Amino acid sequence: MKAVLFETFQEAPKVRTVADPTPEAHGVVLKVEATGVCRSDWHGWMGHDSDIELPHIPGHELAGVVEAVGKDVKNWNVGDRVTVPFICGCGACRECHAGHQQVCLHQEQPGFTHWGSFAEYVPIHQADLNVVALPESMDFATAASLGCRFATSFRAVIDQGKVSAGQWLVVHGCGGVGLSAVMIATAAGANVIGVDLDPAKLALAKDLGAVAVIDGSGDVVEAIKDITKGGAHVSLDALGHPITMTNSILCLRPRGKHIQVGLMLGEHAAPTVPMPKIVGQEIELLGSHGMQAHRYGAMLDMVESGKLDPARLVGDKISLDAAPEALMNMDKFQSIGATVITSF
């Protein structure tokens, strides 16, 4: 099969021909029809993820068709249209037994713990636990954007933030994750404020339902406190940077919730946290790490009912041959919406 492969961190990946995968007894092999190019893939290519062994094929936001089925798989057949969360649970640890596959103690991630979806085919483990059926009405490019950015935002807003109608929610960073959060929080009835440096992204945030947008180069915290008359109830750092994290915490009203969604790795892995605010105002700090396969039903029901429209968040559609350049440039430039590989 054709695949994007890198043999050294921070050196240009190449499109190579490698052996086709075969399914494990509990797994499946998917024919990849679409896969997103995500900042997490860039972190992996930079060498920020200790799970990656070289040589490596990145890619974790994917959708496709079941191509081959392991002998112990009961729920899936060749030809099924599916997607997967970017975190796959083992099914045996205490967190999986409690339904928390997103923090599985032995989790596997395509594109990190094993070869990923920047390829014509990708293996998925523990398929009966981790694979999700796609609605027939959903195209593969849209489905590929669900597995990391949209699903992660759904869990951050709905399950972790527990956002309710009338609350003020701020999204710091209006990339794929942030714009997804804007749409989801708006559908939940929140008053959403989007923060970014890019006017085009702020314009799209407004189109997706944000009641206000703020240029991130100014005094973000004071602007939010002015708009909300005292601070946000919930704030998300959807980028993953010390500045956006700090602004997210400082813009909250007393007893507000900060949700850290954007990864903070490499030189940003241990940021300074404004602890006096957190203690004095009883601020909650919550992480949000993907979403379990069994929670996809609630999200997909909202998509099918028309309350959520993730297709609006699909940006550039590129070929596998263009993926190496797109991956290497993730820290320099991100298109409006999710960049998705749709031709192999």
PDB file of N, CA and C in Angstrom, residues 30 41 61 73 76 114 123 129 145 154 161 167 170 201 207 247 250-251 270 319 323 330:
ATOM      1  N   LEU A  30      -9.129  -1.357   7.947  1.00  0.00           N
ATOM      2  CA  LEU A  30     -10.004  -0.440   7.222  1.00  0.00           C
ATOM      3  C   LEU A  30      -9.321   0.060   5.965  1.00  0.00           C
ATOM      4  N   ASP A  41      -0.685  15.140  14.982  1.00  0.00           N
ATOM      5  CA  ASP A  41       0.226  14.436  14.076  1.00  0.00           C
ATOM      6  C   ASP A  41       1.555  15.181  13.967  1.00  0.00           C
ATOM      7  N   GLU A  61      -7.169  10.569  12.619  1.00  0.00           N
ATOM      8  CA  GLU A  61      -8.554  10.992  12.351  1.00  0.00           C
ATOM      9  C   GLU A  61      -8.973  10.327  11.055  1.00  0.00           C
ATOM     10  N   VAL A  73     -13.909 -11.152  15.832  1.00  0.00           N
ATOM     11  CA  VAL A  73     -14.766  -9.960  15.747  1.00  0.00           C
ATOM     12  C   VAL A  73     -16.200 -10.381  15.454  1.00  0.00           C
ATOM     13  N   TRP A  76     -18.734  -6.591  13.146  1.00  0.00           N
ATOM     14  CA  TRP A  76     -18.398  -5.883  11.926  1.00  0.00           C
ATOM     15  C   TRP A  76     -18.166  -6.841  10.769  1.00  0.00           C
ATOM     16  N   HIS A 114       0.811   2.601  17.059  1.00  0.00           N
ATOM     17  CA  HIS A 114       1.082   1.767  15.883  1.00  0.00           C
ATOM     18  C   HIS A 114       0.790   2.586  14.630  1.00  0.00           C
ATOM     19  N   PRO A 123      -4.801  -0.746  10.402  1.00  0.00           N
ATOM     20  CA  PRO A 123      -5.358  -1.736  11.329  1.00  0.00           C
ATOM     21  C   PRO A 123      -5.960  -1.059  12.563  1.00  0.00           C
ATOM     22  N   LEU A 129     -15.148  -3.038  20.447  1.00  0.00           N
ATOM     23  CA  LEU A 129     -15.219  -1.978  21.449  1.00  0.00           C
ATOM     24  C   LEU A 129     -15.045  -0.598  20.844  1.00  0.00           C
ATOM     25  N   SER A 145     -13.321  14.033  10.237  1.00  0.00           N
ATOM     26  CA  SER A 145     -13.124  15.160  11.150  1.00  0.00           C
ATOM     27  C   SER A 145     -13.732  14.914  12.525  1.00  0.00           C
ATOM     28  N   PHE A 154     -16.858  17.732  21.572  1.00  0.00           N
ATOM     29  CA  PHE A 154     -18.166  17.317  22.119  1.00  0.00           C
ATOM     30  C   PHE A 154     -17.999  16.895  23.571  1.00  0.00           C
ATOM     31  N   GLY A 161     -17.418  19.950  30.475  1.00  0.00           N
ATOM     32  CA  GLY A 161     -17.881  21.288  30.829  1.00  0.00           C
ATOM     33  C   GLY A 161     -19.295  21.329  31.353  1.00  0.00           C
ATOM     34  N   GLN A 167     -25.316  29.901  29.784  1.00  0.00           N
ATOM     35  CA  GLN A 167     -23.968  30.103  30.303  1.00  0.00           C
ATOM     36  C   GLN A 167     -23.089  30.794  29.268  1.00  0.00           C
ATOM     37  N   VAL A 170     -16.173  30.465  26.607  1.00  0.00           N
ATOM     38  CA  VAL A 170     -15.157  31.085  25.754  1.00  0.00           C
ATOM     39  C   VAL A 170     -14.298  30.000  25.134  1.00  0.00           C
ATOM     40  N   LYS A 201     -10.883  33.150  10.792  1.00  0.00           N
ATOM     41  CA  LYS A 201     -11.378  32.164  11.741  1.00  0.00           C
ATOM     42  C   LYS A 201     -12.421  32.772  12.676  1.00  0.00           C
ATOM     43  N   ASP A 207     -20.183  32.946  12.214  1.00  0.00           N
ATOM     44  CA  ASP A 207     -21.137  32.231  11.363  1.00  0.00           C
ATOM     45  C   ASP A 207     -21.662  30.968  12.035  1.00  0.00           C
ATOM     46  N   ASN A 247      -4.964  32.824  29.760  1.00  0.00           N
ATOM     47  CA  ASN A 247      -6.136  33.658  29.490  1.00  0.00           C
ATOM     48  C   ASN A 247      -7.426  32.921  29.812  1.00  0.00           C
ATOM     49  N   LEU A 250      -7.829  32.922  33.643  1.00  0.00           N
ATOM     50  CA  LEU A 250      -8.044  34.253  34.219  1.00  0.00           C
ATOM     51  C   LEU A 250      -9.362  34.884  33.803  1.00  0.00           C
ATOM     52  N   CYS A 251      -9.961  34.426  32.698  1.00  0.00           N
ATOM     53  CA  CYS A 251     -11.206  35.051  32.226  1.00  0.00           C
ATOM     54  C   CYS A 251     -12.449  34.487  32.913  1.00  0.00           C
ATOM     55  N   ALA A 270       5.175  22.101  30.665  1.00  0.00           N
ATOM     56  CA  ALA A 270       5.054  22.430  32.095  1.00  0.00           C
ATOM     57  C   ALA A 270       4.854  23.928  32.269  1.00  0.00           C
ATOM     58  N   SER A 319      -4.473  15.403  -1.429  1.00  0.00           N
ATOM     59  CA  SER A 319      -4.078  14.039  -1.766  1.00  0.00           C
ATOM     60  C   SER A 319      -3.046  13.531  -0.763  1.00  0.00           C
ATOM     61  N   ALA A 323       0.312  15.283   1.637  1.00  0.00           N
ATOM     62  CA  ALA A 323       0.242  15.199   3.095  1.00  0.00           C
ATOM     63  C   ALA A 323       1.554  15.547   3.794  1.00  0.00           C
ATOM     64  N   MET A 330       2.053  22.340   9.961  1.00  0.00           N
ATOM     65  CA  MET A 330       0.956  22.511  10.910  1.00  0.00           C
ATOM     66  C   MET A 330       1.226  23.588  11.956  1.00  0.00           C
TER      67      MET A 330
END
